[in-house]
Amino acid sequence: MPSHSLTTKTHHSSGLWLHKLILISVASVLALPIVATFIYSIATQWGATVLPDAMTFKWYLQLWQDPRFLLAFGRSLIICFGTLLISALVILPMTFAVFYRFPKLKGIMDLLIILPFAIPPVVSSVGLLQIFADEPFMLVGTPWILIGTYFTITLPFMYRALANSFQGINLHDLMDAAHLLGASTFKAFLLIILPNIRKGLLVSLLISFSFLMGEFVFANILVGTRYETLQIYLFNMRQTSGHFTSALVMSYFLFTLLLTWLATRMSRSGDE
């Protein structure tokens, strides 16, 4: 019996090491492009040698001292946060209404959220140009048309994440208990339902934010340089030094990472 137990522990230990080795290998492969981009962004020259000739942060200083970059970055943040705010105010109550009041609409909603993926962005942009290039809705070249199109992008991500969260809680039981205690539907949703789906909401917002910050097709066709966003700026600066563009990419990545860390901290502090 002890011999059998020892053999089982040995197999279990070897299995754990195998799993750790696989995870480390996958993580290393995924991190390799990020590490290479970071090293290139702080290199003075990196050509024929295995390692860069020297290290410098002048590319980051040049980037963050460029008023054009700061303006483009601020514009991207305004559009993204504005879109996410509107999306949360619209999609969150809509998803709650579907799951609480109109459960028969779930099938229709599952079909509708696929439509943004069924139409390529280039095709959508051409149609939007025809509609909003002239009076009475001259929105082409303004941030408003980007917020509207970005809303259609966030809809599938946010609805699906929120739908999974609503399916994971006893929505009707929680609402009935709140009503029995004298709470209104709005108060019950705000104080009981919303804290229970907070993680799903944060995940949907982070996924949508990452996607919107990297969106290029709509921004390039509908707005272009008339309202230069971060991706348009990166596209326009592609002919400059590769070290400079690498610093730009790493700055975007680190900002997204910081935002994700802050959201995770907020979620954990809420659980405590």
PDB file of C-alpha atoms in Angstrom:
ATOM      1  CA  MET A   1       0.000   0.000   0.000  1.00  0.00           C
ATOM      2  CA  PRO A   2       2.735   2.550   0.799  1.00  0.00           C
ATOM      3  CA  SER A   3       4.505   1.568  -2.437  1.00  0.00           C
ATOM      4  CA  HIS A   4       1.308   2.200  -4.423  1.00  0.00           C
ATOM      5  CA  SER A   5       0.857   5.560  -2.693  1.00  0.00           C
ATOM      6  CA  LEU A   6       4.458   6.532  -3.481  1.00  0.00           C
ATOM      7  CA  THR A   7       3.998   5.587  -7.137  1.00  0.00           C
ATOM      8  CA  THR A   8       0.814   7.652  -7.327  1.00  0.00           C
ATOM      9  CA  LYS A   9       2.562  10.679  -5.828  1.00  0.00           C
ATOM     10  CA  THR A  10       5.463  10.263  -8.277  1.00  0.00           C
ATOM     11  CA  HIS A  11       3.107  10.150 -11.273  1.00  0.00           C
ATOM     12  CA  HIS A  12       1.206  13.148  -9.897  1.00  0.00           C
ATOM     13  CA  SER A  13       4.421  15.125  -9.399  1.00  0.00           C
ATOM     14  CA  SER A  14       5.677  14.307 -12.903  1.00  0.00           C
ATOM     15  CA  GLY A  15       2.304  15.299 -14.330  1.00  0.00           C
ATOM     16  CA  LEU A  16       2.479  18.672 -12.562  1.00  0.00           C
ATOM     17  CA  TRP A  17       5.976  19.303 -13.886  1.00  0.00           C
ATOM     18  CA  LEU A  18       4.831  18.412 -17.405  1.00  0.00           C
ATOM     19  CA  HIS A  19       1.916  20.843 -17.153  1.00  0.00           C
ATOM     20  CA  LYS A  20       4.198  23.580 -15.805  1.00  0.00           C
ATOM     21  CA  LEU A  21       6.678  22.948 -18.618  1.00  0.00           C
ATOM     22  CA  ILE A  22       3.929  23.249 -21.219  1.00  0.00           C
ATOM     23  CA  LEU A  23       2.600  26.465 -19.650  1.00  0.00           C
ATOM     24  CA  ILE A  24       6.098  27.970 -19.449  1.00  0.00           C
ATOM     25  CA  SER A  25       6.773  27.033 -23.074  1.00  0.00           C
ATOM     26  CA  VAL A  26       3.527  28.564 -24.305  1.00  0.00           C
ATOM     27  CA  ALA A  27       4.050  31.703 -22.209  1.00  0.00           C
ATOM     28  CA  SER A  28       7.593  32.053 -23.535  1.00  0.00           C
ATOM     29  CA  VAL A  29       6.434  31.797 -27.146  1.00  0.00           C
ATOM     30  CA  LEU A  30       3.720  34.379 -26.539  1.00  0.00           C
ATOM     31  CA  ALA A  31       6.062  36.742 -24.699  1.00  0.00           C
ATOM     32  CA  LEU A  32       8.902  36.512 -27.223  1.00  0.00           C
ATOM     33  CA  PRO A  33       7.480  39.087 -29.715  1.00  0.00           C
ATOM     34  CA  ILE A  34       6.732  41.507 -26.861  1.00  0.00           C
ATOM     35  CA  VAL A  35      10.239  41.158 -25.408  1.00  0.00           C
ATOM     36  CA  ALA A  36      11.820  41.565 -28.857  1.00  0.00           C
ATOM     37  CA  THR A  37       9.729  44.686 -29.544  1.00  0.00           C
ATOM     38  CA  PHE A  38      10.711  46.180 -26.191  1.00  0.00           C
ATOM     39  CA  ILE A  39      14.424  45.508 -26.748  1.00  0.00           C
ATOM     40  CA  TYR A  40      14.176  47.037 -30.211  1.00  0.00           C
ATOM     41  CA  SER A  41      12.427  50.085 -28.771  1.00  0.00           C
ATOM     42  CA  ILE A  42      15.347  50.802 -26.427  1.00  0.00           C
ATOM     43  CA  ALA A  43      18.117  49.924 -28.890  1.00  0.00           C
ATOM     44  CA  THR A  44      20.266  52.504 -30.650  1.00  0.00           C
ATOM     45  CA  GLN A  45      21.072  50.080 -33.480  1.00  0.00           C
ATOM     46  CA  TRP A  46      20.173  46.428 -33.909  1.00  0.00           C
ATOM     47  CA  GLY A  47      21.225  44.927 -37.180  1.00  0.00           C
ATOM     48  CA  ALA A  48      23.614  42.072 -37.857  1.00  0.00           C
ATOM     49  CA  THR A  49      24.445  41.301 -34.224  1.00  0.00           C
ATOM     50  CA  VAL A  50      22.452  39.076 -31.887  1.00  0.00           C
ATOM     51  CA  LEU A  51      22.114  41.833 -29.292  1.00  0.00           C
ATOM     52  CA  PRO A  52      21.695  45.599 -29.814  1.00  0.00           C
ATOM     53  CA  ASP A  53      24.772  47.790 -30.000  1.00  0.00           C
ATOM     54  CA  ALA A  54      23.607  49.977 -27.099  1.00  0.00           C
ATOM     55  CA  MET A  55      20.512  50.844 -25.077  1.00  0.00           C
ATOM     56  CA  THR A  56      18.689  54.168 -24.953  1.00  0.00           C
ATOM     57  CA  PHE A  57      15.326  55.613 -23.998  1.00  0.00           C
ATOM     58  CA  LYS A  58      15.505  58.455 -26.483  1.00  0.00           C
ATOM     59  CA  TRP A  59      12.780  56.912 -28.633  1.00  0.00           C
ATOM     60  CA  TYR A  60      10.345  56.995 -25.697  1.00  0.00           C
ATOM     61  CA  LEU A  61      11.363  60.554 -24.860  1.00  0.00           C
ATOM     62  CA  GLN A  62      10.906  61.566 -28.476  1.00  0.00           C
ATOM     63  CA  LEU A  63       7.511  59.869 -28.577  1.00  0.00           C
ATOM     64  CA  TRP A  64       6.103  61.321 -25.362  1.00  0.00           C
ATOM     65  CA  GLN A  65       7.393  64.785 -26.221  1.00  0.00           C
ATOM     66  CA  ASP A  66       5.632  64.762 -29.574  1.00  0.00           C
ATOM     67  CA  PRO A  67       2.466  66.929 -29.306  1.00  0.00           C
ATOM     68  CA  ARG A  68       0.984  65.141 -32.297  1.00  0.00           C
ATOM     69  CA  PHE A  69       1.246  61.773 -30.532  1.00  0.00           C
ATOM     70  CA  LEU A  70      -0.207  63.125 -27.295  1.00  0.00           C
ATOM     71  CA  LEU A  71      -3.137  64.607 -29.191  1.00  0.00           C
ATOM     72  CA  ALA A  72      -3.764  61.376 -31.107  1.00  0.00           C
ATOM     73  CA  PHE A  73      -3.524  59.330 -27.914  1.00  0.00           C
ATOM     74  CA  GLY A  74      -5.957  61.642 -26.126  1.00  0.00           C
ATOM     75  CA  ARG A  75      -8.387  61.456 -29.027  1.00  0.00           C
ATOM     76  CA  SER A  76      -8.307  57.663 -28.968  1.00  0.00           C
ATOM     77  CA  LEU A  77      -8.988  57.631 -25.237  1.00  0.00           C
ATOM     78  CA  ILE A  78     -11.897  60.058 -25.610  1.00  0.00           C
ATOM     79  CA  ILE A  79     -13.480  57.976 -28.364  1.00  0.00           C
ATOM     80  CA  CYS A  80     -12.925  54.671 -26.557  1.00  0.00           C
ATOM     81  CA  PHE A  81     -14.176  55.810 -23.156  1.00  0.00           C
ATOM     82  CA  GLY A  82     -17.087  57.665 -24.749  1.00  0.00           C
ATOM     83  CA  THR A  83     -18.068  54.546 -26.688  1.00  0.00           C
ATOM     84  CA  LEU A  84     -17.751  52.321 -23.628  1.00  0.00           C
ATOM     85  CA  LEU A  85     -19.852  54.705 -21.535  1.00  0.00           C
ATOM     86  CA  ILE A  86     -22.642  54.778 -24.117  1.00  0.00           C
ATOM     87  CA  SER A  87     -22.377  51.021 -24.629  1.00  0.00           C
ATOM     88  CA  ALA A  88     -22.647  50.327 -20.893  1.00  0.00           C
ATOM     89  CA  LEU A  89     -25.651  52.644 -20.531  1.00  0.00           C
ATOM     90  CA  VAL A  90     -27.431  50.979 -23.459  1.00  0.00           C
ATOM     91  CA  ILE A  91     -26.322  47.330 -23.548  1.00  0.00           C
ATOM     92  CA  LEU A  92     -26.396  46.645 -19.800  1.00  0.00           C
ATOM     93  CA  PRO A  93     -30.083  47.607 -19.290  1.00  0.00           C
ATOM     94  CA  MET A  94     -30.977  45.964 -22.596  1.00  0.00           C
ATOM     95  CA  THR A  95     -29.383  42.659 -21.570  1.00  0.00           C
ATOM     96  CA  PHE A  96     -31.091  42.828 -18.178  1.00  0.00           C
ATOM     97  CA  ALA A  97     -34.462  43.457 -19.841  1.00  0.00           C
ATOM     98  CA  VAL A  98     -33.960  40.508 -22.208  1.00  0.00           C
ATOM     99  CA  PHE A  99     -33.098  38.061 -19.434  1.00  0.00           C
ATOM    100  CA  TYR A 100     -35.607  39.350 -16.896  1.00  0.00           C
ATOM    101  CA  ARG A 101     -38.625  40.564 -18.866  1.00  0.00           C
ATOM    102  CA  PHE A 102     -38.322  39.167 -22.394  1.00  0.00           C
ATOM    103  CA  PRO A 103     -36.503  35.803 -22.323  1.00  0.00           C
ATOM    104  CA  LYS A 104     -38.073  34.856 -25.673  1.00  0.00           C
ATOM    105  CA  LEU A 105     -35.881  37.479 -27.332  1.00  0.00           C
ATOM    106  CA  LYS A 106     -32.657  35.650 -26.447  1.00  0.00           C
ATOM    107  CA  GLY A 107     -32.598  33.800 -29.752  1.00  0.00           C
ATOM    108  CA  ILE A 108     -33.153  36.980 -31.743  1.00  0.00           C
ATOM    109  CA  MET A 109     -30.414  38.775 -29.807  1.00  0.00           C
ATOM    110  CA  ASP A 110     -27.979  35.922 -30.426  1.00  0.00           C
ATOM    111  CA  LEU A 111     -28.633  36.380 -34.121  1.00  0.00           C
ATOM    112  CA  LEU A 112     -28.418  40.173 -34.099  1.00  0.00           C
ATOM    113  CA  ILE A 113     -25.044  40.330 -32.345  1.00  0.00           C
ATOM    114  CA  ILE A 114     -23.512  38.260 -35.160  1.00  0.00           C
ATOM    115  CA  LEU A 115     -24.410  40.848 -37.797  1.00  0.00           C
ATOM    116  CA  PRO A 116     -21.437  43.177 -37.095  1.00  0.00           C
ATOM    117  CA  PHE A 117     -19.123  40.259 -37.913  1.00  0.00           C
ATOM    118  CA  ALA A 118     -21.080  39.307 -41.042  1.00  0.00           C
ATOM    119  CA  ILE A 119     -20.398  42.630 -42.778  1.00  0.00           C
ATOM    120  CA  PRO A 120     -16.703  43.502 -43.383  1.00  0.00           C
ATOM    121  CA  PRO A 121     -15.618  46.897 -42.016  1.00  0.00           C
ATOM    122  CA  VAL A 122     -14.598  48.097 -45.492  1.00  0.00           C
ATOM    123  CA  VAL A 123     -18.096  47.416 -46.831  1.00  0.00           C
ATOM    124  CA  SER A 124     -19.702  49.076 -43.819  1.00  0.00           C
ATOM    125  CA  SER A 125     -17.454  52.104 -44.200  1.00  0.00           C
ATOM    126  CA  VAL A 126     -18.445  52.602 -47.840  1.00  0.00           C
ATOM    127  CA  GLY A 127     -22.109  52.532 -46.879  1.00  0.00           C
ATOM    128  CA  LEU A 128     -21.570  54.955 -44.010  1.00  0.00           C
ATOM    129  CA  LEU A 129     -19.694  57.318 -46.306  1.00  0.00           C
ATOM    130  CA  GLN A 130     -22.692  57.406 -48.644  1.00  0.00           C
ATOM    131  CA  ILE A 131     -25.106  58.143 -45.805  1.00  0.00           C
ATOM    132  CA  PHE A 132     -23.182  60.554 -43.590  1.00  0.00           C
ATOM    133  CA  ALA A 133     -21.035  62.490 -46.080  1.00  0.00           C
ATOM    134  CA  ASP A 134     -23.738  65.016 -47.001  1.00  0.00           C
ATOM    135  CA  GLU A 135     -26.597  66.893 -45.405  1.00  0.00           C
ATOM    136  CA  PRO A 136     -28.464  66.525 -43.142  1.00  0.00           C
ATOM    137  CA  PHE A 137     -26.042  64.217 -41.260  1.00  0.00           C
ATOM    138  CA  MET A 138     -22.515  65.341 -42.092  1.00  0.00           C
ATOM    139  CA  LEU A 139     -20.665  63.155 -39.618  1.00  0.00           C
ATOM    140  CA  VAL A 140     -17.786  61.904 -41.776  1.00  0.00           C
ATOM    141  CA  GLY A 141     -14.515  63.263 -40.446  1.00  0.00           C
ATOM    142  CA  THR A 142     -15.896  63.774 -36.930  1.00  0.00           C
ATOM    143  CA  PRO A 143     -15.463  61.630 -33.806  1.00  0.00           C
ATOM    144  CA  TRP A 144     -19.221  61.081 -33.601  1.00  0.00           C
ATOM    145  CA  ILE A 145     -19.267  58.683 -36.527  1.00  0.00           C
ATOM    146  CA  LEU A 146     -16.473  56.684 -34.903  1.00  0.00           C
ATOM    147  CA  ILE A 147     -18.376  56.459 -31.623  1.00  0.00           C
ATOM    148  CA  GLY A 148     -21.437  55.219 -33.516  1.00  0.00           C
ATOM    149  CA  THR A 149     -19.526  52.589 -35.479  1.00  0.00           C
ATOM    150  CA  TYR A 150     -17.502  51.546 -32.443  1.00  0.00           C
ATOM    151  CA  PHE A 151     -20.748  50.959 -30.582  1.00  0.00           C
ATOM    152  CA  THR A 152     -21.640  48.274 -33.123  1.00  0.00           C
ATOM    153  CA  ILE A 153     -18.223  46.714 -32.500  1.00  0.00           C
ATOM    154  CA  THR A 154     -18.634  46.593 -28.722  1.00  0.00           C
ATOM    155  CA  LEU A 155     -22.196  45.237 -28.896  1.00  0.00           C
ATOM    156  CA  PRO A 156     -21.278  41.559 -29.512  1.00  0.00           C
ATOM    157  CA  PHE A 157     -18.489  41.499 -26.922  1.00  0.00           C
ATOM    158  CA  MET A 158     -20.438  43.242 -24.190  1.00  0.00           C
ATOM    159  CA  TYR A 159     -23.726  41.446 -24.774  1.00  0.00           C
ATOM    160  CA  ARG A 160     -22.145  37.988 -24.793  1.00  0.00           C
ATOM    161  CA  ALA A 161     -20.075  38.655 -21.644  1.00  0.00           C
ATOM    162  CA  LEU A 162     -23.078  40.126 -19.815  1.00  0.00           C
ATOM    163  CA  ALA A 163     -25.341  37.320 -21.019  1.00  0.00           C
ATOM    164  CA  ASN A 164     -22.953  34.755 -19.548  1.00  0.00           C
ATOM    165  CA  SER A 165     -22.946  36.683 -16.274  1.00  0.00           C
ATOM    166  CA  PHE A 166     -26.744  36.822 -16.119  1.00  0.00           C
ATOM    167  CA  GLN A 167     -26.929  33.104 -16.851  1.00  0.00           C
ATOM    168  CA  GLY A 168     -24.560  32.437 -13.952  1.00  0.00           C
ATOM    169  CA  ILE A 169     -26.804  34.020 -11.320  1.00  0.00           C
ATOM    170  CA  ASN A 170     -30.339  33.295 -10.159  1.00  0.00           C
ATOM    171  CA  LEU A 171     -31.690  36.496 -11.664  1.00  0.00           C
ATOM    172  CA  HIS A 172     -35.391  35.962 -11.022  1.00  0.00           C
ATOM    173  CA  ASP A 173     -34.854  34.635  -7.493  1.00  0.00           C
ATOM    174  CA  LEU A 174     -32.687  37.610  -6.576  1.00  0.00           C
ATOM    175  CA  MET A 175     -35.181  40.066  -8.026  1.00  0.00           C
ATOM    176  CA  ASP A 176     -38.134  38.374  -6.302  1.00  0.00           C
ATOM    177  CA  ALA A 177     -36.320  38.439  -2.954  1.00  0.00           C
ATOM    178  CA  ALA A 178     -35.509  42.119  -3.414  1.00  0.00           C
ATOM    179  CA  HIS A 179     -39.124  42.918  -4.288  1.00  0.00           C
ATOM    180  CA  LEU A 180     -40.335  41.065  -1.197  1.00  0.00           C
ATOM    181  CA  LEU A 181     -38.056  43.260   0.901  1.00  0.00           C
ATOM    182  CA  GLY A 182     -39.587  46.373  -0.631  1.00  0.00           C
ATOM    183  CA  ALA A 183     -36.939  47.317  -3.197  1.00  0.00           C
ATOM    184  CA  SER A 184     -37.921  48.666  -6.587  1.00  0.00           C
ATOM    185  CA  THR A 185     -36.711  47.013  -9.771  1.00  0.00           C
ATOM    186  CA  PHE A 186     -34.182  49.784 -10.390  1.00  0.00           C
ATOM    187  CA  LYS A 187     -32.851  49.657  -6.836  1.00  0.00           C
ATOM    188  CA  ALA A 188     -32.640  45.868  -6.896  1.00  0.00           C
ATOM    189  CA  PHE A 189     -30.737  45.970 -10.169  1.00  0.00           C
ATOM    190  CA  LEU A 190     -28.357  48.643  -8.905  1.00  0.00           C
ATOM    191  CA  LEU A 191     -27.623  47.199  -5.465  1.00  0.00           C
ATOM    192  CA  ILE A 192     -27.983  43.444  -5.998  1.00  0.00           C
ATOM    193  CA  ILE A 193     -27.707  42.437  -9.643  1.00  0.00           C
ATOM    194  CA  LEU A 194     -24.945  44.835 -10.688  1.00  0.00           C
ATOM    195  CA  PRO A 195     -22.454  43.708  -7.987  1.00  0.00           C
ATOM    196  CA  ASN A 196     -23.061  40.092  -9.001  1.00  0.00           C
ATOM    197  CA  ILE A 197     -22.227  40.738 -12.663  1.00  0.00           C
ATOM    198  CA  ARG A 198     -19.411  43.216 -11.992  1.00  0.00           C
ATOM    199  CA  LYS A 199     -16.675  40.869 -13.178  1.00  0.00           C
ATOM    200  CA  GLY A 200     -18.464  40.126 -16.429  1.00  0.00           C
ATOM    201  CA  LEU A 201     -18.989  43.840 -17.009  1.00  0.00           C
ATOM    202  CA  LEU A 202     -15.310  44.626 -16.374  1.00  0.00           C
ATOM    203  CA  VAL A 203     -14.195  41.826 -18.693  1.00  0.00           C
ATOM    204  CA  SER A 204     -16.487  43.062 -21.461  1.00  0.00           C
ATOM    205  CA  LEU A 205     -15.233  46.624 -21.046  1.00  0.00           C
ATOM    206  CA  LEU A 206     -11.573  45.564 -21.132  1.00  0.00           C
ATOM    207  CA  ILE A 207     -12.028  43.391 -24.210  1.00  0.00           C
ATOM    208  CA  SER A 208     -13.927  46.146 -25.978  1.00  0.00           C
ATOM    209  CA  PHE A 209     -11.338  48.766 -24.997  1.00  0.00           C
ATOM    210  CA  SER A 210      -8.440  46.677 -26.305  1.00  0.00           C
ATOM    211  CA  PHE A 211     -10.246  46.080 -29.579  1.00  0.00           C
ATOM    212  CA  LEU A 212     -11.254  49.721 -30.035  1.00  0.00           C
ATOM    213  CA  MET A 213      -7.772  51.071 -29.305  1.00  0.00           C
ATOM    214  CA  GLY A 214      -6.401  48.861 -32.076  1.00  0.00           C
ATOM    215  CA  GLU A 215      -9.171  49.495 -34.615  1.00  0.00           C
ATOM    216  CA  PHE A 216      -7.872  50.975 -37.866  1.00  0.00           C
ATOM    217  CA  VAL A 217     -10.215  50.396 -40.809  1.00  0.00           C
ATOM    218  CA  PHE A 218     -13.165  52.529 -39.649  1.00  0.00           C
ATOM    219  CA  ALA A 219     -10.868  55.259 -38.325  1.00  0.00           C
ATOM    220  CA  ASN A 220      -8.846  55.413 -41.530  1.00  0.00           C
ATOM    221  CA  ILE A 221     -11.777  55.456 -43.972  1.00  0.00           C
ATOM    222  CA  LEU A 222     -14.339  57.491 -42.038  1.00  0.00           C
ATOM    223  CA  VAL A 223     -12.070  60.020 -40.318  1.00  0.00           C
ATOM    224  CA  GLY A 224      -8.459  59.709 -41.456  1.00  0.00           C
ATOM    225  CA  THR A 225      -6.155  62.620 -40.633  1.00  0.00           C
ATOM    226  CA  ARG A 226      -9.099  64.956 -40.001  1.00  0.00           C
ATOM    227  CA  TYR A 227      -9.347  63.451 -36.518  1.00  0.00           C
ATOM    228  CA  GLU A 228      -6.103  61.542 -36.121  1.00  0.00           C
ATOM    229  CA  THR A 229      -6.336  58.701 -33.620  1.00  0.00           C
ATOM    230  CA  LEU A 230      -3.543  56.540 -32.263  1.00  0.00           C
ATOM    231  CA  GLN A 231      -3.738  53.918 -35.016  1.00  0.00           C
ATOM    232  CA  ILE A 232      -3.851  56.574 -37.734  1.00  0.00           C
ATOM    233  CA  TYR A 233      -0.817  58.211 -36.147  1.00  0.00           C
ATOM    234  CA  LEU A 234       1.007  54.874 -36.125  1.00  0.00           C
ATOM    235  CA  PHE A 235       0.099  54.328 -39.776  1.00  0.00           C
ATOM    236  CA  ASN A 236       1.305  57.784 -40.751  1.00  0.00           C
ATOM    237  CA  MET A 237       4.582  57.318 -38.860  1.00  0.00           C
ATOM    238  CA  ARG A 238       5.353  53.914 -40.377  1.00  0.00           C
ATOM    239  CA  GLN A 239       8.085  55.396 -42.597  1.00  0.00           C
ATOM    240  CA  THR A 240      10.018  56.751 -39.610  1.00  0.00           C
ATOM    241  CA  SER A 241      12.461  54.805 -37.467  1.00  0.00           C
ATOM    242  CA  GLY A 242      11.388  51.307 -36.509  1.00  0.00           C
ATOM    243  CA  HIS A 243      12.686  51.979 -32.999  1.00  0.00           C
ATOM    244  CA  PHE A 244      10.259  54.886 -32.725  1.00  0.00           C
ATOM    245  CA  THR A 245       7.253  52.829 -33.840  1.00  0.00           C
ATOM    246  CA  SER A 246       8.309  50.011 -31.502  1.00  0.00           C
ATOM    247  CA  ALA A 247       8.311  52.494 -28.625  1.00  0.00           C
ATOM    248  CA  LEU A 248       4.816  53.546 -29.664  1.00  0.00           C
ATOM    249  CA  VAL A 249       3.575  49.940 -29.735  1.00  0.00           C
ATOM    250  CA  MET A 250       5.130  49.198 -26.336  1.00  0.00           C
ATOM    251  CA  SER A 251       3.593  52.344 -24.847  1.00  0.00           C
ATOM    252  CA  TYR A 252       0.177  51.224 -26.057  1.00  0.00           C
ATOM    253  CA  PHE A 253       0.748  47.713 -24.713  1.00  0.00           C
ATOM    254  CA  LEU A 254       1.934  48.927 -21.295  1.00  0.00           C
ATOM    255  CA  PHE A 255      -1.014  51.303 -21.008  1.00  0.00           C
ATOM    256  CA  THR A 256      -3.454  48.483 -21.743  1.00  0.00           C
ATOM    257  CA  LEU A 257      -1.633  46.250 -19.257  1.00  0.00           C
ATOM    258  CA  LEU A 258      -1.842  48.943 -16.588  1.00  0.00           C
ATOM    259  CA  LEU A 259      -5.545  49.412 -17.239  1.00  0.00           C
ATOM    260  CA  THR A 260      -6.122  45.659 -16.963  1.00  0.00           C
ATOM    261  CA  TRP A 261      -4.208  45.541 -13.670  1.00  0.00           C
ATOM    262  CA  LEU A 262      -6.252  48.412 -12.253  1.00  0.00           C
ATOM    263  CA  ALA A 263      -9.515  46.741 -13.276  1.00  0.00           C
ATOM    264  CA  THR A 264      -8.374  43.478 -11.661  1.00  0.00           C
ATOM    265  CA  ARG A 265      -7.504  45.303  -8.456  1.00  0.00           C
ATOM    266  CA  MET A 266     -10.885  46.995  -8.433  1.00  0.00           C
ATOM    267  CA  SER A 267     -12.602  43.657  -8.916  1.00  0.00           C
ATOM    268  CA  ARG A 268     -10.675  42.043  -6.056  1.00  0.00           C
ATOM    269  CA  SER A 269     -11.221  44.965  -3.716  1.00  0.00           C
ATOM    270  CA  GLY A 270     -14.946  44.747  -4.464  1.00  0.00           C
ATOM    271  CA  ASP A 271     -14.980  41.048  -3.541  1.00  0.00           C
ATOM    272  CA  GLU A 272     -13.285  41.807  -0.221  1.00  0.00           C
TER     273      GLU A 272
END
